[in-house]
Short mmCIF file of C-alpha atoms in Angstrom, two decimals:
data_model
loop_
_atom_site.label_atom_id
_atom_site.label_comp_id
_atom_site.label_asym_id
_atom_site.label_seq_id
_atom_site.Cartn_x
_atom_site.Cartn_y
_atom_site.Cartn_z
CA MET G 1 28.06 -52.71 -26.05
CA SER G 2 30.85 -51.48 -28.32
CA SER G 3 34.41 -51.22 -27.09
CA PRO G 4 34.92 -47.96 -25.20
CA ALA G 5 37.29 -45.40 -26.70
CA VAL G 6 38.85 -44.59 -23.31
CA PRO G 7 40.74 -46.78 -20.79
CA LEU G 8 38.68 -47.99 -17.86
CA TYR G 9 39.24 -49.59 -14.46
CA PRO G 10 37.56 -52.92 -13.61
CA TYR G 11 34.74 -51.34 -11.58
CA GLN G 12 33.99 -48.99 -14.47
CA ARG G 13 33.99 -51.84 -17.00
CA ALA G 14 31.64 -53.79 -14.71
CA TRP G 15 29.19 -50.89 -14.73
CA LEU G 16 29.27 -50.56 -18.51
CA ALA G 17 28.94 -54.30 -19.07
CA ASP G 18 25.82 -54.48 -16.90
CA ARG G 19 22.84 -54.10 -19.24
CA SER G 20 20.21 -54.35 -16.49
CA ARG G 21 17.23 -52.11 -16.98
CA PHE G 22 17.30 -50.88 -13.36
CA LYS G 23 20.79 -50.12 -12.08
CA VAL G 24 21.98 -48.23 -9.00
CA GLY G 25 25.53 -47.31 -8.10
CA MET G 26 26.82 -46.10 -4.74
CA TRP G 27 30.30 -44.82 -5.50
CA SER G 28 32.93 -42.89 -3.60
CA ARG G 29 33.85 -39.38 -4.56
CA GLN G 30 36.71 -38.80 -7.00
CA ILE G 31 36.59 -42.21 -8.67
CA GLY G 32 34.90 -41.31 -11.95
CA LYS G 33 31.22 -41.61 -11.13
CA THR G 34 29.87 -39.06 -13.60
CA PHE G 35 32.58 -39.91 -16.13
CA THR G 36 31.51 -43.57 -16.22
CA THR G 37 27.76 -43.08 -16.19
CA THR G 38 27.80 -40.47 -18.96
CA LEU G 39 30.07 -42.79 -20.95
CA GLU G 40 27.32 -45.42 -20.86
CA ALA G 41 24.85 -42.94 -22.35
CA VAL G 42 27.22 -41.92 -25.14
CA ASP G 43 28.18 -45.53 -25.85
CA ASP G 44 24.50 -46.47 -26.07
CA CYS G 45 23.93 -43.68 -28.61
CA PHE G 46 26.99 -44.79 -30.59
CA GLU G 47 25.65 -48.34 -30.69
CA ALA G 48 22.29 -47.03 -31.91
CA PHE G 49 24.03 -45.13 -34.70
CA THR G 50 25.77 -48.29 -35.94
CA LEU G 51 22.38 -50.03 -35.98
CA GLY G 52 20.60 -47.22 -37.80
CA ALA G 53 18.54 -46.39 -34.71
CA ARG G 54 18.34 -43.47 -32.28
CA ARG G 55 18.31 -43.23 -28.49
CA ARG G 56 17.16 -40.61 -26.00
CA TRP G 57 18.88 -40.00 -22.65
CA VAL G 58 18.10 -37.44 -19.96
CA ILE G 59 20.55 -36.63 -17.16
CA LEU G 60 18.90 -35.13 -14.09
CA SER G 61 21.49 -33.41 -11.92
CA ARG G 62 21.22 -31.61 -8.63
CA GLY G 63 21.50 -28.14 -10.13
CA GLU G 64 22.42 -26.23 -13.26
CA ARG G 65 26.12 -26.24 -12.41
CA GLN G 66 26.18 -30.02 -11.97
CA ALA G 67 24.19 -30.50 -15.18
CA LYS G 68 26.76 -28.40 -17.06
CA GLU G 69 29.61 -30.43 -15.57
CA ALA G 70 27.94 -33.69 -16.63
CA MET G 71 27.63 -32.34 -20.16
CA ASP G 72 31.06 -30.68 -20.48
CA GLU G 73 33.20 -33.16 -18.54
CA GLY G 74 31.24 -36.25 -19.52
CA VAL G 75 29.01 -36.33 -22.57
CA LYS G 76 31.00 -33.98 -24.83
CA LEU G 77 34.30 -35.48 -23.76
CA HIS G 78 33.14 -38.99 -24.64
CA ALA G 79 31.53 -37.94 -27.91
CA LYS G 80 34.87 -36.48 -29.01
CA ALA G 81 36.68 -39.65 -27.93
CA TYR G 82 34.27 -41.67 -30.11
CA GLN G 83 34.89 -39.17 -32.93
CA MET G 84 31.19 -38.38 -33.07
CA ALA G 85 30.27 -34.93 -34.33
CA PHE G 86 27.51 -33.28 -32.32
CA GLU G 87 25.32 -30.22 -32.28
CA GLU G 88 24.95 -28.27 -29.02
CA LEU G 89 21.61 -26.81 -27.93
CA GLU G 90 20.56 -24.74 -24.96
CA TYR G 91 16.95 -23.92 -24.14
CA GLU G 92 14.53 -23.40 -21.27
CA VAL G 93 12.06 -25.93 -19.91
CA ALA G 94 8.91 -24.60 -18.26
CA GLY G 95 8.07 -25.71 -14.73
CA ALA G 96 5.24 -25.02 -12.35
CA GLY G 97 4.13 -21.39 -12.23
CA ASP G 98 6.81 -19.06 -13.53
CA ALA G 99 9.67 -21.53 -12.97
CA ARG G 100 12.12 -21.99 -15.85
CA TYR G 101 14.98 -24.47 -16.04
CA LYS G 102 17.97 -24.38 -18.36
CA ALA G 103 18.43 -27.53 -20.45
CA LEU G 104 21.71 -28.41 -22.19
CA GLU G 105 21.54 -30.87 -25.07
CA VAL G 106 23.76 -32.54 -27.63
CA VAL G 107 22.39 -34.04 -30.83
CA LEU G 108 24.55 -36.94 -32.04
CA PRO G 109 24.86 -38.60 -35.47
CA GLY G 110 21.73 -40.56 -36.34
CA GLY G 111 19.50 -38.25 -34.27
CA SER G 112 20.23 -39.57 -30.77
CA ARG G 113 19.99 -36.91 -28.05
CA ILE G 114 21.39 -36.48 -24.56
CA THR G 115 19.92 -33.74 -22.38
CA ALA G 116 21.16 -32.52 -18.99
CA LEU G 117 19.13 -30.30 -16.68
CA PRO G 118 18.35 -29.74 -12.97
CA ALA G 119 16.21 -32.38 -11.29
CA ASN G 120 12.80 -31.58 -9.85
CA PRO G 121 9.32 -33.10 -10.21
CA ASP G 122 8.55 -30.87 -13.21
CA THR G 123 11.60 -31.86 -15.27
CA ALA G 124 11.35 -35.47 -14.16
CA ARG G 125 7.97 -35.91 -15.80
CA GLY G 126 8.77 -33.85 -18.89
CA PHE G 127 10.70 -36.44 -20.92
CA SER G 128 10.16 -39.98 -22.14
CA ALA G 129 13.69 -41.32 -22.21
CA ASN G 130 16.39 -43.39 -20.57
CA VAL G 131 17.27 -41.55 -17.37
CA LEU G 132 20.44 -40.98 -15.36
CA LEU G 133 19.93 -39.55 -11.87
CA ASP G 134 23.32 -38.10 -10.95
CA GLU G 135 24.10 -37.69 -7.20
CA PHE G 136 20.50 -38.61 -6.47
CA ALA G 137 20.93 -38.67 -2.67
CA PHE G 138 21.52 -34.92 -2.83
CA HIS G 139 18.50 -34.00 -4.94
CA HIS G 140 15.88 -31.82 -3.30
CA ASP G 141 12.59 -33.70 -2.86
CA SER G 142 14.04 -37.01 -4.02
CA ARG G 143 10.83 -38.88 -3.31
CA ALA G 144 8.69 -36.40 -5.25
CA ILE G 145 11.14 -36.60 -8.16
CA TRP G 146 10.97 -40.40 -8.06
CA LYS G 147 7.18 -40.38 -7.99
CA ALA G 148 7.07 -38.13 -11.06
CA LEU G 149 9.83 -39.96 -12.88
CA PHE G 150 9.01 -43.63 -12.68
CA PRO G 151 5.89 -43.57 -14.88
CA VAL G 152 7.99 -41.84 -17.57
CA ILE G 153 10.40 -44.76 -17.89
CA SER G 154 7.72 -47.45 -17.53
CA ALA G 155 7.48 -47.89 -21.33
CA GLY G 156 10.72 -49.84 -21.34
CA HIS G 157 13.37 -47.19 -20.82
CA LYS G 158 16.40 -47.77 -18.62
CA ILE G 159 17.15 -45.92 -15.42
CA ARG G 160 20.55 -45.34 -13.80
CA VAL G 161 20.82 -43.97 -10.27
CA VAL G 162 24.24 -43.01 -8.89
CA SER G 163 25.36 -41.13 -5.81
CA THR G 164 27.46 -41.05 -2.71
CA PRO G 165 25.40 -41.55 0.47
CA ASN G 166 23.66 -38.66 2.15
CA GLY G 167 22.36 -40.21 5.33
CA LYS G 168 19.39 -42.47 5.79
CA GLY G 169 15.77 -41.81 5.01
CA ASN G 170 15.99 -40.61 1.41
CA LYS G 171 14.99 -42.52 -1.73
CA PHE G 172 18.58 -43.33 -2.65
CA HIS G 173 19.15 -45.09 0.68
CA GLU G 174 15.95 -47.06 0.10
CA LEU G 175 17.04 -48.18 -3.39
CA VAL G 176 20.48 -49.32 -2.24
CA THR G 177 19.32 -51.17 0.86
CA ALA G 178 16.01 -52.66 -0.34
CA GLU G 179 15.67 -56.43 -0.48
CA GLY G 180 15.19 -58.31 -3.74
CA ASP G 181 17.02 -58.42 -7.05
CA ALA G 182 14.92 -56.02 -9.15
CA TRP G 183 17.84 -53.61 -9.04
CA SER G 184 21.41 -54.35 -10.05
CA ARG G 185 23.66 -52.72 -7.45
CA HIS G 186 27.27 -51.54 -7.83
CA ILE G 187 29.03 -50.50 -4.60
CA VAL G 188 32.51 -49.01 -5.04
CA ASP G 189 34.26 -47.31 -2.12
CA ILE G 190 37.64 -45.60 -2.35
CA HIS G 191 39.47 -48.71 -1.14
CA ARG G 192 38.06 -50.90 -3.91
CA ALA G 193 38.72 -48.26 -6.55
CA VAL G 194 42.37 -47.92 -5.52
CA ALA G 195 42.79 -51.70 -5.28
CA GLU G 196 41.56 -51.92 -8.89
CA GLY G 197 44.12 -49.43 -10.15
CA LEU G 198 42.77 -45.92 -9.55
CA PRO G 199 45.80 -43.71 -8.78
CA ARG G 200 44.75 -42.04 -5.53
CA ASP G 201 46.63 -41.58 -2.26
CA ILE G 202 44.07 -42.66 0.33
CA GLU G 203 45.93 -41.26 3.33
CA GLU G 204 46.45 -37.94 1.60
CA LEU G 205 42.73 -37.70 0.77
CA ARG G 206 41.79 -38.61 4.33
CA ALA G 207 44.14 -36.00 5.77
CA GLY G 208 42.90 -33.44 3.27
CA ILE G 209 39.21 -33.80 4.08
CA ALA G 210 40.12 -33.59 7.79
CA ASP G 211 36.75 -34.82 9.01
CA GLU G 212 35.99 -38.40 9.98
CA ASP G 213 32.24 -38.15 9.36
CA ALA G 214 32.78 -36.67 5.91
CA TRP G 215 35.43 -39.30 5.14
CA ALA G 216 33.18 -42.15 6.29
CA GLN G 217 30.26 -40.95 4.17
CA GLU G 218 31.92 -39.51 1.06
CA TYR G 219 34.70 -42.08 0.60
CA GLU G 220 33.87 -45.20 2.63
CA LEU G 221 30.13 -45.05 1.84
CA LYS G 222 28.89 -45.32 5.42
CA TRP G 223 25.31 -44.44 6.26
CA LEU G 224 25.52 -41.80 8.99
CA ASP G 225 22.85 -42.08 11.65
CA GLU G 226 20.14 -39.45 11.30
CA ALA G 227 18.16 -40.39 14.41
CA SER G 228 20.11 -38.21 16.83
CA ALA G 229 21.37 -35.55 14.41
CA TRP G 230 20.30 -32.05 15.39
CA LEU G 231 20.35 -30.96 11.74
CA PRO G 232 19.42 -33.97 9.55
CA HIS G 233 20.91 -34.12 6.08
CA ASP G 234 17.60 -33.14 4.49
CA LEU G 235 17.65 -29.81 6.35
CA ILE G 236 21.29 -29.19 5.47
CA LEU G 237 20.76 -30.09 1.84
CA GLY G 238 17.63 -27.95 1.67
CA ALA G 239 19.63 -24.92 2.79
CA GLU G 240 22.39 -25.30 0.20
CA HIS G 241 22.48 -22.79 -2.63
CA GLU G 242 25.12 -22.24 -5.31
CA ALA G 243 25.06 -18.47 -4.75
CA ALA G 244 25.70 -18.71 -1.00
CA GLY G 245 29.18 -18.10 0.35
CA ASP G 246 30.03 -15.48 -2.27
CA PRO G 247 30.87 -12.06 -0.77
CA GLU G 248 30.16 -10.48 -4.16
CA GLY G 249 26.52 -11.50 -3.85
CA ARG G 250 25.81 -9.05 -1.06
CA GLN G 251 22.48 -7.26 -1.50
CA GLY G 252 22.88 -4.46 1.04
CA GLY G 253 20.92 -6.13 3.83
CA ALA G 254 21.76 -6.18 7.52
CA CYS G 255 24.71 -8.46 8.35
CA PHE G 256 25.39 -10.54 11.44
CA ILE G 257 28.55 -12.38 12.41
CA GLY G 258 28.97 -15.40 14.66
CA ASN G 259 32.45 -16.12 15.99
CA ASP G 260 33.54 -19.40 17.57
CA ILE G 261 36.90 -18.92 19.27
CA ALA G 262 39.78 -21.38 19.55
CA ARG G 263 43.54 -21.08 19.73
CA ARG G 264 45.20 -24.48 19.27
CA ASN G 265 43.18 -27.68 18.77
CA ASP G 266 39.86 -26.49 17.33
CA LEU G 267 39.00 -23.99 14.60
CA TRP G 268 38.51 -20.27 14.98
CA VAL G 269 35.52 -19.56 12.74
CA ALA G 270 33.69 -16.39 11.77
CA TRP G 271 30.43 -16.89 9.85
CA VAL G 272 28.87 -13.88 8.10
CA TRP G 273 25.12 -13.86 7.44
CA GLU G 274 23.23 -11.27 5.44
CA GLN G 275 19.50 -10.90 5.94
CA VAL G 276 17.68 -10.43 2.63
CA GLY G 277 13.98 -10.15 3.33
CA ASP G 278 13.34 -12.97 5.78
CA VAL G 279 16.12 -15.21 4.40
CA PHE G 280 19.63 -15.43 5.85
CA TRP G 281 22.36 -15.80 3.24
CA THR G 282 25.86 -16.96 4.04
CA ARG G 283 28.23 -14.37 2.63
CA GLU G 284 31.54 -15.59 3.98
CA ILE G 285 33.04 -18.20 6.30
CA VAL G 286 36.55 -17.62 7.62
CA GLU G 287 38.39 -20.51 9.27
CA LEU G 288 41.73 -20.37 11.11
CA LYS G 289 43.60 -23.09 12.96
CA GLY G 290 46.51 -22.46 15.28
CA ALA G 291 46.42 -18.74 14.48
CA SER G 292 47.70 -16.22 17.00
CA PHE G 293 45.20 -13.98 18.79
CA SER G 294 46.69 -11.09 16.86
CA GLU G 295 45.92 -12.77 13.53
CA GLN G 296 42.41 -13.61 14.73
CA ASP G 297 41.86 -9.96 15.68
CA ASP G 298 43.05 -8.85 12.25
CA ARG G 299 40.72 -11.21 10.38
CA LEU G 300 37.76 -10.25 12.55
CA HIS G 301 38.51 -6.55 12.07
CA ASP G 302 38.62 -7.07 8.30
CA LEU G 303 35.15 -8.63 8.40
CA MET G 304 33.81 -5.86 10.65
CA GLN G 305 35.14 -3.23 8.26
CA ARG G 306 33.81 -4.88 5.11
CA TYR G 307 30.38 -6.00 6.34
CA ASP G 308 29.65 -3.39 9.05
CA PRO G 309 27.47 -5.95 10.90
CA VAL G 310 24.55 -4.98 13.08
CA ARG G 311 25.71 -7.47 15.70
CA LEU G 312 28.70 -9.67 16.39
CA VAL G 313 28.02 -12.67 18.65
CA MET G 314 31.14 -14.33 20.09
CA ASP G 315 31.92 -17.42 22.14
CA GLN G 316 32.93 -16.00 25.52
CA THR G 317 33.63 -19.39 27.12
CA GLY G 318 37.11 -19.99 28.54
CA MET G 319 39.72 -18.27 26.39
CA GLY G 320 36.98 -16.22 24.75
CA GLU G 321 36.78 -13.79 27.68
CA LYS G 322 39.60 -11.53 26.46
CA PRO G 323 38.67 -11.55 22.72
CA VAL G 324 35.10 -10.58 23.65
CA GLU G 325 36.30 -7.86 25.98
CA ASP G 326 38.64 -6.51 23.30
CA ALA G 327 35.91 -6.59 20.65
CA GLN G 328 33.43 -4.79 22.91
CA ARG G 329 35.98 -2.08 23.63
CA ARG G 330 36.77 -1.75 19.91
CA TYR G 331 33.29 -1.99 18.39
CA GLY G 332 30.95 -1.20 21.29
CA GLU G 333 29.32 -3.25 24.04
CA LEU G 334 25.86 -3.03 22.50
CA ARG G 335 27.14 -4.22 19.14
CA VAL G 336 29.17 -7.16 20.46
CA GLU G 337 27.57 -9.90 22.54
CA GLY G 338 29.52 -12.57 24.38
CA VAL G 339 27.88 -15.96 24.87
CA LEU G 340 28.81 -18.33 27.67
CA MET G 341 28.25 -21.71 26.05
CA THR G 342 26.51 -23.49 28.89
CA PRO G 343 24.42 -26.54 27.94
CA ALA G 344 21.23 -24.51 28.32
CA ARG G 345 22.53 -21.68 26.16
CA GLN G 346 23.79 -24.09 23.51
CA LEU G 347 20.33 -25.63 23.34
CA ASP G 348 18.75 -22.19 22.97
CA LEU G 349 21.13 -21.24 20.15
CA ALA G 350 20.63 -24.55 18.37
CA THR G 351 16.84 -24.49 18.72
CA HIS G 352 16.59 -21.02 17.19
CA ALA G 353 18.90 -21.96 14.31
CA LYS G 354 17.11 -25.22 13.63
CA GLN G 355 13.82 -23.36 13.29
CA ILE G 356 15.38 -21.15 10.61
CA PHE G 357 16.65 -24.22 8.73
CA GLU G 358 13.24 -25.91 9.04
CA ASP G 359 11.54 -22.79 7.71
CA ARG G 360 13.91 -22.89 4.68
CA LYS G 361 15.19 -19.42 5.53
CA ALA G 362 18.93 -20.24 5.64
CA ARG G 363 21.23 -20.38 2.61
CA ILE G 364 24.61 -22.06 2.93
CA PRO G 365 27.36 -22.92 0.40
CA ALA G 366 26.55 -25.94 -1.78
CA GLY G 367 28.60 -29.05 -2.37
CA ASP G 368 31.03 -28.79 0.56
CA PRO G 369 31.28 -32.23 2.24
CA VAL G 370 33.31 -30.89 5.18
CA LEU G 371 30.75 -28.19 5.90
CA ARG G 372 27.91 -30.70 5.61
CA ALA G 373 29.65 -33.04 8.05
CA ASP G 374 30.26 -30.19 10.51
CA LEU G 375 26.60 -29.13 10.45
CA HIS G 376 25.60 -32.76 10.90
CA LYS G 377 28.01 -33.35 13.79
CA ILE G 378 25.87 -32.04 16.65
CA LYS G 379 23.80 -34.80 18.24
CA LYS G 380 20.91 -34.58 20.67
CA MET G 381 21.36 -36.77 23.72
CA VAL G 382 19.22 -37.27 26.80
CA GLY G 383 21.04 -37.06 30.11
CA PRO G 384 20.30 -39.01 33.32
CA SER G 385 17.89 -36.29 34.43
CA GLY G 386 15.89 -36.64 31.22
CA ARG G 387 16.87 -33.17 29.99
CA PRO G 388 18.20 -32.93 26.42
CA ARG G 389 21.77 -31.88 25.79
CA LEU G 390 23.84 -31.39 22.66
CA VAL G 391 27.16 -33.09 22.00
CA ALA G 392 29.61 -33.07 19.11
CA ASN G 393 32.56 -35.38 18.61
CA ARG G 394 35.92 -33.64 18.33
CA ASP G 395 38.11 -34.66 15.40
CA SER G 396 40.81 -33.13 13.21
CA ALA G 397 38.21 -30.84 11.63
CA GLY G 398 37.23 -29.37 15.00
CA HIS G 399 34.34 -29.59 17.40
CA ALA G 400 31.40 -28.46 15.23
CA ASP G 401 33.11 -25.05 15.29
CA ARG G 402 31.60 -23.92 11.98
CA THR G 403 28.15 -24.89 13.19
CA TRP G 404 28.36 -22.97 16.44
CA ALA G 405 29.64 -19.91 14.59
CA ALA G 406 26.65 -20.19 12.24
CA PHE G 407 24.22 -20.59 15.14
CA MET G 408 25.65 -17.59 17.01
CA GLY G 409 25.40 -15.43 13.90
CA LEU G 410 21.74 -16.34 13.46
CA ALA G 411 21.13 -15.60 17.13
CA GLY G 412 22.44 -12.08 16.55
CA ALA G 413 19.46 -11.38 14.31
CA ALA G 414 16.87 -13.01 16.54
CA GLU G 415 15.35 -9.83 17.93
CA GLY G 416 15.73 -7.57 14.94
CA ALA G 417 18.30 -4.97 14.07
CA VAL G 418 20.06 -2.55 16.35
CA ALA G 419 19.73 1.04 15.20
CA TYR G 420 22.91 2.99 15.79
CA GLY G 421 24.29 6.37 14.82
CA TYR G 422 27.73 7.81 14.39
CA ARG G 423 29.55 10.85 15.71
CA ALA G 424 33.13 11.97 15.53
CA ALA G 425 35.53 10.84 18.24
CA ARG G 426 39.06 11.81 19.17
CA ARG G 427 41.70 9.54 17.66
CA GLU G 428 43.73 8.91 20.76
CA ASP G 429 45.26 5.68 19.51
CA SER G 430 45.07 3.20 16.64
CA ASP G 431 41.64 1.99 17.76
CA ALA G 432 39.99 5.42 17.84
CA GLU G 433 38.59 5.17 14.33
CA ASP G 434 37.00 1.83 15.18
CA ARG G 435 35.39 3.22 18.33
CA ALA G 436 34.05 6.27 16.50
CA GLY G 437 31.27 4.30 14.91
CA VAL G 438 29.96 2.82 18.14
CA ALA G 439 29.73 5.85 20.37
CA ARG G 440 25.95 6.20 20.28
CA PHE G 441 23.45 3.32 20.06
CA THR G 442 19.71 2.96 20.38
CA LYS G 443 18.98 -0.64 21.26
CA ARG G 444 15.70 -2.20 20.11
CA GLY G 445 16.35 -5.62 21.58
CA ALA G 446 19.00 -8.27 22.17
CA TRP G 447 18.82 -12.00 21.64
#
C-alpha cells in the first residue's frame, strides 16, 4: 500500500494496512468509517495505476443518498488528495421488473473504476469487483444481498463490510460474532477512537444523543437484545424511507395525529401520519420537553390547522385529562379521542401498530438513531399471571414517548375516516373559528 495523502489515526492506519481478502469492521459513528473505507478503495486504484494495472471497486450503500455521500465525501475527496484526475459518470442500473437504480461512478487514471449505488440483491449480483458494503447492518434484506453477492467476489476479489450494530439476527451480526479466523475483524468504539487521538467530546456526544440505548448501540457497539423487543430492528429498518418526515411531501391524503402528553420529565410528542393508499407516511414529528401547556396547545393547534386531520388521538392518562378536554371543546368530541393508557389498552395500540409495520405499510424518517432507539425501547414482558404486558425504560430521551405518539396516530385510522361537514358558527371568542369546523359530524366508526 502506498503512503496515504491524508493524516490518519492509528485505528484507521490499522484498517488500511490490513490486506486480508475478507475484512469486517464494526465502528462507532462519527469516527471516519466511510472516510477510511473509501480511502482504501482509492489507494488500491492509485497503487494499480503505478503498476500499470487497473482495479474495479463497487460500494453498496443503504440508499441513493448514502451512495452519493460515499462518493462525494469519500472517493472524490481522496482522489483529489492523491492528485488523481477523474471522470464522473451517472447512469441507471436495471433491477427486477421495472426497478431502476442510480449508479454514481468515477473513472480514475489507468482505467480503474469505483462505483457507488444502493444495495439490493439485483445490484449485488450485477458487478464482478472488489466490494465495500457500507453500513451493512442497516441494509434491507441483508441475507438476500449476501447470498447474491458472495458468488460475485469468489473469483478472488476482496470484500469489505463495515457498519455500526443494528441488533442481533442480521448478517452483519453473524459476520462479527462468528468463530474462526476466515475474517479479519476491526472493532473500534468511540472510547478507542478518542484514546487514539480522535478529537471528540464523549460526554457532549452522550448528552446530545440523549438516549442510552442509542448511545450503547451507535457509539459503544453493544448488541441490543431483540428477543423481547416489541418492534425488532428489522421492522423499524424496513419502515424507514428517505422521503418520510418531510411535510412538503404531503399527497393530499387523510391525516391522523397521535399525541403523547408530558409536562416535565418526559417528552410531549405529536406524530402526524398521512394515509396514501394503504400506506401510512410520517409527515412530521414535533417534540417538546419542559414546555408549558400553553406552548403545547399552540404547537398542537398549528398542526391541526396545517394538516386538518381526520382524527386526533391523545394520551388522556393523568395530566392528559385537561388537554384532551380542551382539544375536544376546540376541535370536536368526535374528532378528538382520549386514550387511557391502561396495560390492556397499550397492548391493543401496540398490536395494531405492529401489524402495520409487519405489513410494510408504515414509513418513518430514515437514519435517525434516537428515533430507532425509541421505537425499539418497548419490551414485551410476561407478568405473574401469564398475561403479556409492555414496558419501556425511562431515560433522558423519555419513556418511548415518540413510539406511543406514533401508535396512537395509527390507531386513529384503524376504522377508516370520519366524514364531517362544516357550517358557519358565531365567533363568540378566540376559539370560535376553531369550533366552526367541527359543528356537524357523521361518524363511520371509531377505533
